[in-house]
Coordinates of C-alpha atoms in Angstrom, one line a residue:
M15 CA 0.0 0.0 0.0
K16 CA 1.5 3.3 -1.1
E17 CA 0.8 6.3 1.1
A18 CA 1.4 9.9 0.2
L19 CA 1.9 12.9 2.5
I20 CA 1.2 16.0 0.5
I21 CA 2.7 19.2 2.0
F22 CA 1.2 22.5 0.7
A23 CA 3.9 25.2 0.9
K24 CA 3.9 28.7 -0.2
N25 CA 7.1 29.9 -2.0
P26 CA 8.9 31.8 0.7
E27 CA 8.9 35.4 -0.6
A28 CA 8.4 38.5 1.4
G29 CA 4.9 40.0 0.9
N30 CA 3.4 36.7 -0.3
V31 CA 3.4 34.7 3.0
K32 CA 1.7 35.2 6.3
T33 CA 0.0 38.4 5.1
R34 CA -2.2 38.8 8.2
L35 CA 0.8 38.5 10.4
A36 CA 2.8 40.8 8.1
A37 CA 0.2 43.5 8.7
S38 CA 1.3 43.6 12.3
I39 CA 5.1 42.9 12.1
G40 CA 6.1 43.7 8.6
N41 CA 6.8 41.5 5.5
E42 CA 10.4 40.6 6.4
A43 CA 9.6 39.5 9.9
A44 CA 6.6 37.5 8.7
L45 CA 8.9 35.8 6.1
S46 CA 11.3 34.9 8.9
V47 CA 8.5 33.3 10.9
Y48 CA 7.3 31.4 7.8
Q49 CA 10.8 30.1 7.1
K50 CA 10.9 28.8 10.7
L51 CA 7.6 27.1 10.1
L52 CA 8.8 25.5 6.9
S53 CA 12.0 24.2 8.7
Y54 CA 9.9 22.8 11.5
T55 CA 7.5 21.0 9.1
A56 CA 10.5 19.6 7.1
S57 CA 12.0 18.3 10.4
I58 CA 8.9 16.5 11.6
T59 CA 8.1 14.9 8.2
K60 CA 11.6 14.1 6.7
E61 CA 12.0 10.6 8.3
L62 CA 8.4 9.5 8.1
P63 CA 8.2 6.1 6.2
I64 CA 5.9 7.3 3.6
E65 CA 6.2 9.2 0.3
K66 CA 6.3 12.9 0.8
I67 CA 5.4 15.4 -1.9
I68 CA 5.9 19.2 -1.6
F69 CA 3.3 21.1 -3.6
Y70 CA 4.6 24.6 -4.0
S71 CA 2.2 27.5 -4.5
D72 CA 4.0 29.0 -7.5
H73 CA 7.1 27.2 -8.7
V74 CA 9.4 24.3 -7.7
I75 CA 12.6 25.2 -5.9
Q76 CA 15.2 22.5 -6.4
H77 CA 17.7 23.4 -3.7
D78 CA 15.9 24.4 -0.5
I79 CA 15.1 22.9 2.9
W80 CA 13.0 20.2 1.2
D81 CA 15.9 18.0 0.1
N82 CA 15.4 15.9 -3.0
K83 CA 16.4 12.7 -1.2
H84 CA 13.3 12.8 1.1
F85 CA 10.8 14.9 -0.8
S86 CA 9.5 15.0 -4.4
K87 CA 8.3 18.3 -5.7
Q88 CA 5.4 19.6 -7.7
V89 CA 3.3 22.8 -8.2
Q90 CA -0.2 23.3 -7.0
A91 CA -2.9 23.7 -9.7
G92 CA -6.2 25.5 -9.2
S93 CA -7.8 28.9 -8.7
D94 CA -8.6 28.5 -5.0
L95 CA -7.6 26.2 -2.1
G96 CA -10.4 23.8 -2.7
E97 CA -9.4 23.2 -6.4
R98 CA -5.7 23.0 -5.4
M99 CA -6.4 20.3 -2.8
T100 CA -8.8 18.4 -5.2
N101 CA -6.1 18.4 -7.9
A102 CA -3.4 17.3 -5.5
F103 CA -5.5 14.4 -4.2
A104 CA -6.5 13.5 -7.8
D105 CA -2.8 13.4 -8.8
T106 CA -1.7 11.1 -6.0
F107 CA -4.7 8.7 -6.5
Q108 CA -4.0 8.5 -10.2
K109 CA -0.5 7.5 -9.3
G110 CA -1.8 4.6 -7.3
Y111 CA -1.5 5.8 -3.8
S112 CA -4.1 4.2 -1.5
K113 CA -4.1 6.9 1.1
S114 CA -3.3 10.6 0.8
V115 CA -3.0 13.2 3.5
I116 CA -2.5 17.0 3.0
I117 CA -0.9 19.2 5.6
G118 CA 0.1 22.8 5.5
T119 CA 3.2 24.5 6.9
D120 CA 1.6 26.8 9.4
C121 CA 1.3 24.6 12.5
P122 CA 4.1 24.3 15.0
E123 CA 2.0 22.1 17.2
L124 CA 1.8 19.4 14.6
N125 CA 4.1 16.4 15.1
A126 CA 5.0 13.1 13.3
G127 CA 2.7 11.1 15.7
I128 CA -0.4 13.0 14.7
I129 CA 0.4 12.5 11.0
I130 CA 0.9 8.8 11.5
K131 CA -2.4 8.6 13.4
A132 CA -4.1 10.4 10.4
F133 CA -3.0 7.6 8.1
A134 CA -4.1 4.9 10.6
Y135 CA -7.6 6.5 10.9
L136 CA -8.0 6.1 7.2
D137 CA -8.2 2.3 7.7
L138 CA -11.5 3.0 9.6
Y139 CA -12.9 6.3 8.1
D140 CA -13.5 7.8 4.7
V141 CA -12.0 11.2 5.7
V142 CA -9.7 12.4 8.5
I143 CA -9.6 16.0 9.5
G144 CA -7.2 17.9 11.8
P145 CA -9.2 20.9 13.2
A146 CA -7.4 24.2 13.7
E147 CA -8.3 26.4 16.6
D148 CA -9.4 29.2 14.2
G149 CA -12.2 27.2 12.7
G150 CA -10.2 25.8 9.7
Y151 CA -8.1 22.7 9.5
Y152 CA -4.4 21.9 9.4
L153 CA -4.8 18.4 7.9
V154 CA -7.2 16.5 5.7
G155 CA -6.9 13.0 4.4
M156 CA -8.8 10.5 2.1
K157 CA -8.4 7.1 0.6
Q158 CA -10.2 8.1 -2.6
L159 CA -11.1 11.5 -4.0
H160 CA -14.3 13.1 -2.7
A161 CA -14.1 16.4 -4.6
Q162 CA -17.4 17.8 -3.3
V163 CA -15.8 18.1 0.2
F164 CA -13.9 21.0 -1.2
E165 CA -16.5 22.7 -3.4
N166 CA -18.1 26.1 -2.4
I167 CA -16.3 26.3 1.0
N168 CA -15.7 29.8 2.4
W169 CA -11.9 29.4 2.6
S170 CA -9.9 31.5 5.1
T171 CA -12.9 31.9 7.4
N172 CA -13.8 30.5 10.8
T173 CA -16.5 28.3 9.2
V174 CA -14.3 26.1 7.1
L175 CA -14.3 23.2 9.5
D176 CA -18.0 23.3 10.2
E177 CA -18.8 23.6 6.5
T178 CA -16.5 20.6 5.7
R179 CA -18.1 18.5 8.4
M180 CA -21.6 19.3 7.1
R181 CA -20.4 18.4 3.6
C182 CA -19.1 15.0 4.8
D183 CA -22.4 14.4 6.5
A184 CA -24.4 15.3 3.4
L185 CA -22.2 12.9 1.3
Q186 CA -22.6 10.2 3.9
L187 CA -18.8 10.1 4.4
N188 CA -17.7 9.0 7.9
Y189 CA -14.9 11.1 9.3
S190 CA -12.6 11.2 12.3
L191 CA -11.2 14.3 14.0
L192 CA -7.6 14.7 15.2
P193 CA -6.6 16.9 18.1
V194 CA -7.4 20.6 17.8
L195 CA -4.1 22.5 17.1
R196 CA -3.2 26.2 16.6
D197 CA -1.8 27.6 13.4
I198 CA 0.2 30.8 13.2
D199 CA -1.7 33.3 11.2
T200 CA -1.9 36.4 13.3
I201 CA 0.1 38.3 15.9
E202 CA -2.0 36.8 18.6
D203 CA -1.1 33.3 17.4
L204 CA 2.6 34.3 17.4
K205 CA 2.3 35.6 21.0
Y206 CA 0.6 32.4 22.1
L207 CA 3.3 30.2 20.4
K208 CA 6.2 32.5 20.8
T209 CA 8.7 29.9 22.1
G210 CA 11.1 29.3 19.3
F211 CA 9.4 31.7 17.0
N212 CA 10.7 35.0 18.2
V213 CA 11.8 37.3 15.5
Q214 CA 13.5 40.7 15.6
H215 CA 11.1 43.4 14.5
H216 CA 9.5 46.6 15.7
H217 CA 7.2 44.9 18.3
P218 CA 9.7 43.9 21.0
D219 CA 6.9 42.8 23.4
I220 CA 6.2 39.6 21.5

């Protein structure tokens, strides 16, 4: 059984990452935080005994923290997050993977054990979801593509998780929820999770 961990990563460029955080601390500081999040995500996934595929937001970077020995690389395709996830799942299932899980790179509370648990839950459930504290999710997994789960969702709002659960119910898909974790999207998140994520900028109180 082939299993795929899909990692959605934005190309790390100032002004294009962590824009809500950047509004508070500036583009360069937000980029610094994002690079730490990328490094953390790489560190917890690198040794997992499953196939790992980085899906970049804009273009593949051959020489970066995602070393080519452990990670294969592609580019996301689609006009919104739902289409991008649908296409990524479709791609892995077409390649013969029996389980696929997508994670982002914004969650310093995520760990390898939770990712392994997500794949295990897919033995019992159609869908597995990792809820984020802000009402979204940091992980979603399937063993076959259910594209309707991602259609007409109000992305980047606090209703994403609830809408997704209702969609699963409507499609009669049984799903399991992982622990609720906190992403870093805003300055409040950064204050909450400041250990190891301090950056030098014009807000020394963080």
